[in-house]
mmCIF file of C-alpha atoms in Angstrom:
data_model
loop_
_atom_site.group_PDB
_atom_site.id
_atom_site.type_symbol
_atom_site.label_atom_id
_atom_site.label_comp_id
_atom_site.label_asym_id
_atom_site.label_seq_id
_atom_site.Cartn_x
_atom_site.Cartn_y
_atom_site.Cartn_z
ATOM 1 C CA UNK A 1 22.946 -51.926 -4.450
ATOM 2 C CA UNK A 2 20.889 -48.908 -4.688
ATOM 3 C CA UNK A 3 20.435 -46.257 -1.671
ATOM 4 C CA UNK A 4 16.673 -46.650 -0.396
ATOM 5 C CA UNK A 5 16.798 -44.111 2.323
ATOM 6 C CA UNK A 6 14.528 -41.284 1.919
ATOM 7 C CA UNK A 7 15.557 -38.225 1.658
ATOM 8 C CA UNK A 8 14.094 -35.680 4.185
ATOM 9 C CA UNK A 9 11.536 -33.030 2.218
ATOM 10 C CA UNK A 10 12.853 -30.138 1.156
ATOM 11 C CA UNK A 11 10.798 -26.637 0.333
ATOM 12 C CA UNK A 12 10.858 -23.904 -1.341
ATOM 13 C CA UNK A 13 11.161 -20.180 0.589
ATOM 14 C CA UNK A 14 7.749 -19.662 -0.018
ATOM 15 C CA UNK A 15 6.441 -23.055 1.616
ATOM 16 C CA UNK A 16 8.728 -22.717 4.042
ATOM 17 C CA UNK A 17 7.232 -19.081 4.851
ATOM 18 C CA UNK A 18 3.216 -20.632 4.391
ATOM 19 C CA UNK A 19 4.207 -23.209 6.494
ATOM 20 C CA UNK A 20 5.764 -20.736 9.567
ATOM 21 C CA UNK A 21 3.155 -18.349 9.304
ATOM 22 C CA UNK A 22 0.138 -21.447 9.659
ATOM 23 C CA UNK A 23 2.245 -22.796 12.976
ATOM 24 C CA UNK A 24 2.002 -19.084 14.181
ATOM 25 C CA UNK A 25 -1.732 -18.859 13.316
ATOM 26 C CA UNK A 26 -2.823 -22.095 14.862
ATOM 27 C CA UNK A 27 -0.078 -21.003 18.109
ATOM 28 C CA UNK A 28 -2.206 -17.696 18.296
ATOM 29 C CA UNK A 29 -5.603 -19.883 17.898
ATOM 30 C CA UNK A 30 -4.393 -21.559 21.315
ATOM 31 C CA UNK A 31 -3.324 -18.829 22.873
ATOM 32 C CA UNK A 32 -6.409 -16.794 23.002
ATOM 33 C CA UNK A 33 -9.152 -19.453 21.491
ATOM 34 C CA UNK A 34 -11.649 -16.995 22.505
ATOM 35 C CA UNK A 35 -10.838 -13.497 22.172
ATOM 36 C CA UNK A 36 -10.004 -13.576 18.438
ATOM 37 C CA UNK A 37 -7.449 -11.652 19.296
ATOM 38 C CA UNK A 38 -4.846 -13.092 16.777
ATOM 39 C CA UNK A 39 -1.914 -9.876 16.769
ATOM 40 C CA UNK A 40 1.773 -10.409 17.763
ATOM 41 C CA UNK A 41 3.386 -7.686 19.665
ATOM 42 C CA UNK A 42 7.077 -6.389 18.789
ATOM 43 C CA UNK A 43 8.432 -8.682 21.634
ATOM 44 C CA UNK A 44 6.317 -11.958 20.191
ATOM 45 C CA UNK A 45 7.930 -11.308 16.680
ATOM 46 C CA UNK A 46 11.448 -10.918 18.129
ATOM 47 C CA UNK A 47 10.746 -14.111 20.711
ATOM 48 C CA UNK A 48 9.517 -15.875 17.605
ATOM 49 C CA UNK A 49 12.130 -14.644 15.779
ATOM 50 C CA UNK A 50 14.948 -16.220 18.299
ATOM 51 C CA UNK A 51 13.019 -19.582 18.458
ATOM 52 C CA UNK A 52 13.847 -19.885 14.517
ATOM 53 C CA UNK A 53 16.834 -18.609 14.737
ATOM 54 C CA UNK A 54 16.712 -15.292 12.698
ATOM 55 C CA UNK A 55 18.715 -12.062 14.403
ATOM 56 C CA UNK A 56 16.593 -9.387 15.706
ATOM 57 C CA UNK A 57 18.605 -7.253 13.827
ATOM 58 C CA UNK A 58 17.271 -8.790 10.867
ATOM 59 C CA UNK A 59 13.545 -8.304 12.514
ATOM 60 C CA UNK A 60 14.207 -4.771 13.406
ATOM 61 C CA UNK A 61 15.835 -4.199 9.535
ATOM 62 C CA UNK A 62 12.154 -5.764 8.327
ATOM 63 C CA UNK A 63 10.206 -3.512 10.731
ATOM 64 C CA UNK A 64 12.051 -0.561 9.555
ATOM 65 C CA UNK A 65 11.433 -1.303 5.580
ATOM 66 C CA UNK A 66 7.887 -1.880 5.891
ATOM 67 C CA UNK A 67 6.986 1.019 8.450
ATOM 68 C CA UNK A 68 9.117 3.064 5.576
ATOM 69 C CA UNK A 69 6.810 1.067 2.973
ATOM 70 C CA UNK A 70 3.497 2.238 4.562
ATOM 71 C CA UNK A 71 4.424 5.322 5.025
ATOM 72 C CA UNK A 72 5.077 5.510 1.207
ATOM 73 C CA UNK A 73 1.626 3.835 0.468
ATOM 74 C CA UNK A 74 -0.171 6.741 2.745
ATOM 75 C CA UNK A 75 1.821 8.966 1.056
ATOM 76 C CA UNK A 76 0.201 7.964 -2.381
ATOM 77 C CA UNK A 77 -2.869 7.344 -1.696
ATOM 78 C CA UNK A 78 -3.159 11.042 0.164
ATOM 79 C CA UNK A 79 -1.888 12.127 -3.239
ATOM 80 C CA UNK A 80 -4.628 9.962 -5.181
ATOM 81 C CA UNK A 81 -7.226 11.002 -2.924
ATOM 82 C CA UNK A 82 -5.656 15.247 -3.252
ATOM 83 C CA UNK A 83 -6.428 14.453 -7.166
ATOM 84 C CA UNK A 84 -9.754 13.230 -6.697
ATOM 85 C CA UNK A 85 -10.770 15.677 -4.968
ATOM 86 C CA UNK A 86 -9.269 18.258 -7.088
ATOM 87 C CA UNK A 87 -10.862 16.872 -10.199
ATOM 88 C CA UNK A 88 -14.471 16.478 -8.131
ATOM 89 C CA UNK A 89 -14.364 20.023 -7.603
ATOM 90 C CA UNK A 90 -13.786 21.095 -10.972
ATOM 91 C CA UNK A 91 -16.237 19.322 -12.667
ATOM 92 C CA UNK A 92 -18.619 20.274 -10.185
ATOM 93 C CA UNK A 93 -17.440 24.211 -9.971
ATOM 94 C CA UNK A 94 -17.519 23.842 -13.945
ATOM 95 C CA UNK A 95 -20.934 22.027 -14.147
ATOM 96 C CA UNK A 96 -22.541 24.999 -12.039
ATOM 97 C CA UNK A 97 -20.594 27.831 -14.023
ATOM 98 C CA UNK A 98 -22.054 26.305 -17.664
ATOM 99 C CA UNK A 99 -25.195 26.519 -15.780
ATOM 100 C CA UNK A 100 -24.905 30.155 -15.031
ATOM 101 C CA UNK A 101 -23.520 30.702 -18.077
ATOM 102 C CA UNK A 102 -26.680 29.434 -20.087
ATOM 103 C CA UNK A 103 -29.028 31.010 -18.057
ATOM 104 C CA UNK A 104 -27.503 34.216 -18.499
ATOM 105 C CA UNK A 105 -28.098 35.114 -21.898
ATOM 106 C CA UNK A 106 -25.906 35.389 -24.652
ATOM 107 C CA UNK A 107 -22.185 35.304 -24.534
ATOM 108 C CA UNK A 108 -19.699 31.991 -23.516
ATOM 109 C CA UNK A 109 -17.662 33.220 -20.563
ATOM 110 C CA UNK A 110 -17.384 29.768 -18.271
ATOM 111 C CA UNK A 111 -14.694 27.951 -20.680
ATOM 112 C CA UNK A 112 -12.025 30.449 -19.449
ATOM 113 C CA UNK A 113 -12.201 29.603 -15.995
ATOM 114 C CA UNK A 114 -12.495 26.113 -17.137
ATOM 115 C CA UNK A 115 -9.591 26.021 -19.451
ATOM 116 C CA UNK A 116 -7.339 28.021 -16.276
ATOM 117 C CA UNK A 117 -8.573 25.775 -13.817
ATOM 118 C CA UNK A 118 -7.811 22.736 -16.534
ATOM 119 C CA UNK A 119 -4.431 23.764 -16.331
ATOM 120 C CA UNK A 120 -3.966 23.193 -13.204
ATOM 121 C CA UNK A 121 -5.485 19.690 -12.557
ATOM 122 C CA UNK A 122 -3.643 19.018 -15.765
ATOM 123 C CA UNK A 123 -0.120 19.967 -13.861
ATOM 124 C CA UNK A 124 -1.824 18.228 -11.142
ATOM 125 C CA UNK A 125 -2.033 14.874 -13.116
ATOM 126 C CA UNK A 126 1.396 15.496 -14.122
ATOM 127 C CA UNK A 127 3.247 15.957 -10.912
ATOM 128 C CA UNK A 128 1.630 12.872 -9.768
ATOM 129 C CA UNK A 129 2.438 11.198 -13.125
ATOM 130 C CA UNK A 130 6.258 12.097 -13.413
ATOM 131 C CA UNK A 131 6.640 11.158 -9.619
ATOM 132 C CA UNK A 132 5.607 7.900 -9.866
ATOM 133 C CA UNK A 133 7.841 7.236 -13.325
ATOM 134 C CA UNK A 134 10.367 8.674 -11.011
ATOM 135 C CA UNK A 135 9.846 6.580 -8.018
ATOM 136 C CA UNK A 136 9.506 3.185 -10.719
ATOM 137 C CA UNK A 137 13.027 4.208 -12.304
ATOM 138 C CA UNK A 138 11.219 4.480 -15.700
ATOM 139 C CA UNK A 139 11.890 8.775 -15.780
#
């Protein structure tokens, strides 16, 4: 005769991780219905951590590697915004010198500083090129 029991449900670590961080979401919900005020503190993640049984060790090792993770991100996007800002200024330092340079009179002058200054965002677009082959493991 054939075993009818059910077996329990099983999931996968990502529906396992939906389905924790919906129970926190609707326990937040209760907690403060009205503020909106849906953040955990350090001490809720470790007390939350505890409840499901996960070290706070292992909390504190996941804190650490994404505070290290933003402060990567920042890091980058500093850089981005450095190299937009860099190239904004050249093409709008460049844009003014052609302008000087056709109103006065015979003689091209303004592609020297532009081919200088070109150098430089280009070793600009480099740096930020080579360091993030570097940081992918693909230089």
């Amino acid at each position: 005769m054939a075993d009818t029991r059910q077996q329990p449900p099983r999931f996968t670590q990502d529906e396992a991780a939906e389905i924790v961080r919906e129970a926190t979401s609707r326990m937040l919900e209760l907690r403060h219905p009205s503020s909106g005020s849906r953040q955990l503190t350090r001490e809720d993640l470790l007390a939350l951590a505890r409840e499901l049984g996960v070290s706070e060790d292992a909390v504190e090792q996941v804190l650490a590697d994404r505070a290290k993770r933003l402060k990567r991100q920042s890091r980058r996007r500093g850089a981005l915004i450095g190299l937009a800002a860099h190239g904004m200024s050249y093409g709008i330092v460049m844009s003014g010198l052609a302008i000087v340079d056709v109103m006065s009179g015979p003689g091209w002058w303004f592609q020297w500083p532009a081919v200088a200054w070109g150098m430089g965002l280009a070793f600009h677009v480099m740096g930020l090129v080579l360091g993030a082959m570097k940081r992918a493991g693909t230089g």
